[in-house]
Amino acid sequence: MSVVVTRAEQDHTVRIEVRGRFDFRAQADFRNAYRTVAQPGDRFVVDLRQTEYLDSAALGMLLLLREAAGGDAAEVVIANCRPSLRRILAVAHFERLFTIE
Amino acid sequence: MQAGSTAPPGEPGGLRILIADDQPLNRGLLRAMLVLEGHEVLEAADGAQAVALFERERPDLVLMDVIMPVMDGYEATRCIKRLAGAEFVPVIFLTALTTEEALAAARAAGADDFLSKPYRRAVLNARIAMMRRLRAAGAALSTAPASSGCLGAAPDGTPAQWCWQLEVCGSGLQRVDPAVAALASLEHCGLPRAHRETAFAVLTELCNNAIEHGLLGLDSAIKSAEDGFERYYAERERGLRELRSGFLRLEVRGGLAEGGGELHIRVTDSGPGFDHQGALLRARAGPAGCCGRGIALLLGLCASLRYAGNGSTVEAVYRWQPGD
């Protein structure tokens, strides 16, 4: 598991790429992305292209990110979801809270 | 016995690995890869030699070809498992199992894992590391007075149906993630890749509930406080480190039918149970705040979810259809 965080200054976007298993082990790195890397008003893209698995701890982390990014006013995109991951997000009704691509 | 064979399983250091294969080229290839990792290698050219070598040298792990002269891999594995007795000696079959019958026969003989050609070093190392962790947890298991049971694959032998069981004692859980161990088994049961990922989410959820609530008695409500998530997982880590008693038992029964199939997953922990009726009601009522999402996720992904007794046993059925 590894979490790669990059910030693009010109479009105020923080991209969080979770590689491997997205579970509670990713917690510290994931939090770091919005606590230390992000600037106020940034939008977030969580890239699941190289994510193998997703569990309920990961869902919790995504919710915490959304909260930290401003709750209902936040712009958080979950990108590159494979059908199996999308199914888990759908079961959790995340399409109401996030933009899922 | 030679020096270097005494490194305890689960610790860094080489294992003694027996390769049984009638093709010298295959043995040489595997030997080269294993020696690079610091393992000690024993070689047998047929099943009978493998059994004799096993008896004399007691290796830690066996790589077993299936079709060999004198005695085939199935028979040799049965003998080796008998000789190993209560000790868990992993046997990895060197074959691509292309039919359900072959898979069932291999599991019936006692195969713990499978590896197919072309052999890749990274895959070989990953499989051996997993078996090593299981063996380490098995050692802990057999010394824990509170638990008894088996570790490894326990097939029922019926074609297209199989059963996999794992019991890990409290102190073994720091080294073995039961869901990850089960996943390695699911790779061979005909579960399509996309379903393997969802089934893994189900396994992880069930095992984490058993570990975090059943064995460690963690309260999910911690997570809703400021920095609660961090605190919860720090407490989980500390709890696992200090856990000296208890057990988790995971059983996965699989069956294939007309392109689809189902998995019956049962997880039991030695904890006091919990208010599962209340938890199910809350989960059905809708997504909660920061906790209670696990059971809601299980309800959404599984065909059925049932708690037994005081809640320390849970049974989930995961089903897939052809073309899902």
XYZ file of C-alpha atoms in Angstrom:
425
model
C 0.000 0.000 0.000
C 1.198 3.507 -0.761
C -0.450 6.898 -0.991
C 0.925 9.431 -3.457
C -0.201 13.014 -2.939
C 0.434 15.753 -5.485
C -0.866 19.311 -5.654
C -1.294 21.263 -8.872
C -0.970 24.967 -8.051
C -2.560 26.254 -11.274
C -5.890 24.441 -10.872
C -5.887 24.228 -7.050
C -6.260 20.488 -7.069
C -4.878 17.925 -4.679
C -4.630 14.489 -6.232
C -4.494 11.514 -3.866
C -3.554 8.249 -5.461
C -3.974 5.146 -3.312
C -2.035 2.161 -4.618
C -2.725 -1.357 -3.439
C -5.126 -1.969 -0.600
C -7.087 1.039 0.535
C -7.767 0.223 4.181
C -7.024 1.624 7.630
C -3.295 1.342 6.969
C -3.572 4.239 4.527
C -5.012 6.468 7.237
C -1.982 8.570 8.226
C -0.826 9.236 4.649
C -4.339 9.932 3.508
C -5.005 12.454 6.260
C -1.695 14.113 5.528
C -3.012 14.948 2.058
C -5.673 17.330 3.355
C -4.033 18.413 6.598
C -0.637 19.444 5.306
C -0.626 19.481 1.498
C -3.945 21.146 0.684
C -4.513 24.903 0.640
C -7.860 26.491 1.542
C -10.348 26.198 -1.316
C -8.590 23.299 -3.029
C -10.551 20.618 -4.797
C -9.640 16.951 -4.354
C -9.299 14.048 -6.724
C -8.977 10.609 -5.165
C -7.553 8.403 -7.887
C -8.379 4.706 -7.524
C -6.689 3.586 -10.750
C -4.179 1.459 -8.845
C -6.352 0.640 -5.872
C -6.845 -3.069 -5.431
C -9.358 -3.173 -2.618
C -11.566 -0.879 -0.661
C -13.114 -1.487 2.747
C -15.315 0.389 5.171
C -12.324 2.074 6.809
C -11.510 3.550 3.395
C -15.098 4.767 3.127
C -14.680 6.421 6.512
C -11.499 8.148 5.362
C -13.236 9.458 2.245
C -15.997 10.919 4.439
C -13.432 12.563 6.701
C -11.752 14.076 3.654
C -15.079 15.437 2.446
C -15.767 16.930 5.864
C -12.315 18.512 6.051
C -12.728 19.901 2.541
C -15.897 21.752 3.518
C -18.691 19.164 3.733
C -21.519 19.876 1.294
C -19.513 22.700 -0.234
C -16.545 20.402 -0.883
C -15.539 19.288 -4.317
C -14.235 15.750 -4.067
C -13.963 13.564 -7.148
C -13.390 9.815 -6.885
C -11.732 8.965 -10.172
C -10.918 5.821 -12.162
C -13.226 3.441 -10.324
C -13.355 -0.098 -11.621
C -16.842 -1.684 -11.568
C -16.045 -3.716 -8.445
C -14.962 -0.620 -6.511
C -17.870 1.377 -7.896
C -20.226 -1.262 -6.542
C -18.861 -0.789 -3.029
C -19.206 2.991 -3.339
C -22.766 2.558 -4.624
C -23.733 0.301 -1.722
C -22.506 3.059 0.615
C -24.578 5.649 -1.357
C -21.458 7.645 -2.057
C -22.722 8.900 -5.401
C -24.855 11.359 -3.379
C -21.791 12.784 -1.658
C -19.016 12.541 -4.213
C -18.523 12.914 -7.938
C -17.668 9.399 -9.079
C -15.917 9.012 -12.417
C 20.462 -31.607 9.873
C 22.378 -28.693 8.492
C 23.019 -25.331 10.025
C 20.711 -22.540 8.940
C 17.567 -24.597 9.270
C 16.687 -23.383 12.708
C 15.402 -19.902 11.909
C 11.951 -19.828 13.449
C 9.142 -19.494 10.898
C 7.982 -15.923 10.491
C 11.429 -14.575 11.309
C 13.840 -13.350 8.690
C 16.141 -16.060 7.437
C 15.884 -18.886 4.987
C 13.496 -21.807 5.016
C 14.272 -25.389 4.064
C 12.233 -26.045 0.976
C 11.694 -29.397 -0.715
C 11.137 -29.356 -4.480
C 9.505 -32.470 -5.924
C 9.565 -32.451 -9.717
C 10.717 -35.072 -12.230
C 12.032 -32.409 -14.631
C 15.594 -31.413 -13.677
C 15.175 -28.153 -15.579
C 12.188 -27.115 -13.457
C 13.965 -28.038 -10.262
C 17.031 -26.062 -11.324
C 14.952 -23.003 -12.147
C 13.130 -23.056 -8.826
C 16.317 -23.804 -6.935
C 18.013 -20.765 -8.474
C 15.148 -18.497 -7.423
C 14.931 -19.937 -3.903
C 18.661 -19.843 -3.218
C 18.707 -16.151 -4.173
C 16.249 -15.560 -1.325
C 18.466 -17.403 1.126
C 16.433 -20.605 1.303
C 17.967 -24.043 1.573
C 16.777 -26.396 -1.148
C 16.210 -30.164 -1.173
C 15.337 -31.936 -4.415
C 13.304 -35.043 -5.189
C 12.734 -36.490 -8.660
C 9.507 -38.315 -7.840
C 6.826 -38.547 -5.166
C 8.353 -41.485 -3.318
C 11.702 -39.693 -3.043
C 9.877 -36.616 -1.804
C 8.180 -38.556 0.988
C 11.462 -40.208 2.014
C 13.296 -36.874 1.993
C 10.517 -35.239 3.948
C 10.666 -37.901 6.602
C 14.430 -37.604 6.931
C 14.951 -33.858 6.583
C 11.651 -32.322 7.776
C 11.660 -29.291 5.479
C 9.501 -26.232 6.281
C 7.661 -26.112 2.980
C 7.132 -28.313 -0.102
C 6.804 -27.376 -3.777
C 5.063 -30.333 -5.432
C 4.693 -31.227 -9.090
C 1.553 -33.249 -9.852
C 2.528 -35.706 -12.574
C 5.634 -37.676 -11.623
C 6.771 -41.283 -12.036
C 6.663 -43.859 -9.199
C 4.326 -41.772 -7.028
C 2.364 -38.729 -8.151
C 2.008 -35.422 -6.326
C -1.419 -36.184 -4.879
C -0.282 -39.373 -3.177
C 3.009 -37.825 -2.024
C 1.136 -34.874 -0.499
C -1.234 -37.182 1.357
C 1.770 -39.034 2.812
C 3.585 -35.820 3.735
C 0.526 -34.346 5.433
C 0.130 -37.562 7.393
C 3.777 -37.473 8.447
C 3.542 -33.797 9.398
C 0.707 -34.587 11.802
C -0.432 -31.518 13.741
C 2.377 -29.393 12.371
C 1.352 -27.176 9.464
C 3.754 -27.868 6.598
C 2.550 -25.932 3.540
C 2.460 -27.829 0.249
C 2.306 -25.669 -2.870
C 1.266 -27.504 -6.043
C 3.265 -26.666 -9.155
C 0.456 -26.763 -11.658
C -2.102 -24.705 -13.474
C -5.363 -26.282 -12.404
C -7.587 -26.023 -15.399
C -10.569 -28.072 -14.263
C -12.681 -27.994 -11.149
C -12.080 -31.709 -10.714
C -8.318 -31.179 -10.625
C -8.719 -28.400 -8.081
C -10.938 -30.561 -5.880
C -8.510 -33.498 -6.102
C -5.562 -31.266 -5.201
C -7.397 -29.812 -2.228
C -8.524 -33.256 -1.156
C -4.893 -34.394 -1.152
C -3.978 -31.461 1.096
C -2.599 -28.813 -1.282
C -2.438 -25.436 0.462
C -1.679 -23.287 -2.552
C -0.938 -23.439 -6.280
C 1.665 -22.000 -8.574
C 1.658 -22.230 -12.354
C 4.315 -21.788 -15.013
C 5.998 -19.631 -16.006
C 7.374 -19.241 -12.475
C 7.935 -15.633 -11.553
C 10.199 -14.771 -8.686
C 7.947 -12.123 -7.194
C 4.940 -14.458 -7.213
C 6.940 -17.347 -5.779
C 8.296 -15.130 -3.008
C 4.873 -13.728 -2.184
C 3.350 -17.211 -1.920
C 6.151 -18.473 0.267
C 5.923 -15.389 2.502
C 2.187 -15.960 2.968
C 2.657 -19.627 3.822
C 5.415 -18.672 6.186
C 3.174 -16.239 8.045
C 0.472 -18.901 8.297
C 3.021 -21.339 9.631
C 4.194 -18.786 12.176
C 0.637 -18.224 13.337
C 0.150 -21.978 13.423
C 3.079 -22.317 15.767
C 1.499 -19.730 18.022
C -1.791 -21.541 17.699
C -0.481 -24.871 18.890
C 1.077 -23.300 21.978
C -2.042 -21.403 22.975
C -3.881 -23.390 25.597
C -7.211 -21.676 25.022
C -7.537 -22.769 21.419
C -7.414 -25.918 19.437
C -8.154 -26.535 15.832
C -6.658 -26.697 12.445
C -4.795 -24.428 10.172
C -4.673 -24.915 6.468
C -6.965 -26.158 3.775
C -9.612 -28.710 4.592
C -11.354 -29.757 1.413
C -14.453 -31.867 1.363
C -13.381 -33.411 -1.903
C -16.599 -32.912 -3.839
C -15.966 -31.555 -7.319
C -16.760 -27.845 -7.720
C -17.078 -27.489 -3.980
C -14.429 -26.773 -1.467
C -13.936 -25.664 2.042
C -11.085 -23.620 3.464
C -10.523 -23.091 7.161
C -8.143 -21.059 9.204
C -7.882 -20.610 12.908
C -5.553 -18.003 14.271
C -4.985 -17.446 17.958
C -4.874 -13.948 19.412
C -1.112 -13.566 19.339
C -0.989 -14.793 15.722
C -3.287 -12.052 14.433
C -0.525 -9.486 14.391
C 1.272 -11.569 11.785
C -1.611 -13.007 9.778
C -4.438 -11.125 8.183
C -7.068 -13.882 7.837
C -8.822 -12.111 4.955
C -5.586 -11.877 2.964
C -4.861 -15.545 3.616
C -8.345 -16.463 2.395
C -7.943 -14.300 -0.683
C -4.984 -16.382 -1.830
C -7.308 -19.366 -1.664
C -10.070 -17.589 -3.596
C -7.711 -17.153 -6.527
C -8.117 -20.821 -7.302
C -11.815 -21.312 -6.786
C -13.113 -19.938 -10.059
C -14.303 -16.628 -8.638
C -14.116 -13.957 -11.381
C -11.606 -11.193 -10.682
C -14.189 -8.472 -10.161
C -15.965 -10.618 -7.601
C -12.754 -11.496 -5.869
C -12.361 -7.820 -5.040
C -15.866 -7.501 -3.636
C -15.619 -10.823 -1.820
C -12.392 -9.577 -0.297
C -14.167 -6.473 0.983
C -16.721 -8.801 2.620
C -13.999 -10.985 4.155
C -12.087 -7.968 5.442
C -15.210 -6.468 6.946
C -16.187 -9.687 8.706
C -12.693 -10.346 10.040
C -12.138 -6.753 11.133
C -15.415 -6.762 13.030
C -14.389 -9.976 14.781
C -10.933 -8.615 15.620
C -11.845 -5.052 16.548
C -15.099 -5.621 18.404
C -15.087 -9.303 19.286
C -11.510 -9.758 20.423
C -10.320 -6.237 21.220
C -13.597 -4.764 22.442
C -13.014 -1.484 20.578
C -15.918 0.928 20.458
C -16.634 2.339 16.989
C -18.002 5.467 18.628
C -14.392 6.523 19.265
C -14.175 7.214 15.544
C -16.688 10.043 15.615
C -14.603 12.177 17.978
C -12.007 14.684 16.810
C -9.010 12.631 15.658
C -11.060 9.570 16.604
C -10.097 7.638 13.498
C -6.419 7.855 14.341
C -7.051 6.966 17.959
C -9.207 4.001 17.030
C -6.577 2.471 14.775
C -3.762 3.238 17.204
C -5.753 1.381 19.854
C -6.336 -1.456 17.439
C -2.600 -1.788 16.860
C -1.786 -1.644 20.538
C -4.543 -4.129 21.330
C -3.279 -6.625 18.750
C 0.249 -6.304 20.076
C -0.904 -7.090 23.581
C -3.452 -9.758 22.694
C -2.407 -13.026 24.304
C -5.591 -15.063 24.311
C -8.623 -15.709 22.192
C -8.968 -16.880 18.604
C -10.538 -16.120 15.279
C -11.842 -18.891 13.079
C -12.569 -18.305 9.402
C -14.277 -20.831 7.186
C -14.962 -20.269 3.505
C -17.040 -22.810 1.618
C -17.308 -22.309 -2.105
C -19.500 -23.828 -4.762
C -19.684 -23.253 -8.495
C -22.837 -23.733 -10.537
C -23.579 -22.945 -14.190
C -21.047 -20.172 -14.523
C -22.006 -18.516 -11.249
C -21.468 -19.584 -7.715
C -21.485 -18.676 -4.093
C -19.234 -18.365 -1.094
C -20.393 -19.162 2.417
C -18.202 -17.304 4.846
C -18.353 -17.967 8.543
C -16.302 -16.063 11.104
C -16.257 -16.935 14.780
C -14.328 -15.117 17.466
C -13.829 -15.953 21.114
C -15.196 -12.592 22.271
C -18.339 -11.956 24.302
C -20.495 -11.079 21.284
C -22.436 -7.867 20.771
C -25.921 -6.455 20.232
C -26.167 -7.716 16.662
C -29.908 -7.213 16.397
C -29.546 -3.548 17.253
C -26.619 -3.167 14.880
C -28.555 -4.756 12.015
C -31.542 -2.492 12.660
C -29.366 0.617 12.662
C -27.541 -0.484 9.521
C -30.828 -1.124 7.692
C -32.143 2.287 8.766
C -29.519 3.983 6.605
C -25.941 5.155 6.539
C -24.783 6.409 9.917
C -22.113 9.009 10.629
C -18.612 7.778 11.015
C -19.372 4.303 12.298
C -21.768 1.462 11.614
C -20.910 1.573 7.936
C -19.315 -1.852 8.024
C -22.520 -3.795 8.589
C -24.409 -1.648 6.081
C -21.733 -2.471 3.525
C -22.042 -6.185 4.300
C -25.818 -6.042 3.906
C -25.398 -4.349 0.548
C -22.823 -6.758 -0.823
C -24.043 -10.098 0.543
C -27.008 -12.223 -0.450
C -27.538 -12.890 3.240
C -25.986 -11.957 6.565
C -26.827 -13.777 9.753
C -25.461 -13.600 13.261
C -25.645 -16.634 15.497
C -25.798 -16.943 19.248
C -24.559 -13.856 21.034
C -23.157 -12.402 17.814
C -19.682 -13.861 18.012
C -20.426 -16.010 14.969
C -21.453 -14.452 11.690
C -22.369 -16.156 8.439
C -22.432 -14.334 5.142
C -23.344 -15.630 1.709
C -21.775 -13.969 -1.289
C -23.315 -14.938 -4.633
C -22.441 -14.205 -8.240
C -24.226 -14.927 -11.510
C -22.729 -15.611 -14.915
C -21.968 -12.295 -16.607
C -22.262 -10.267 -13.406
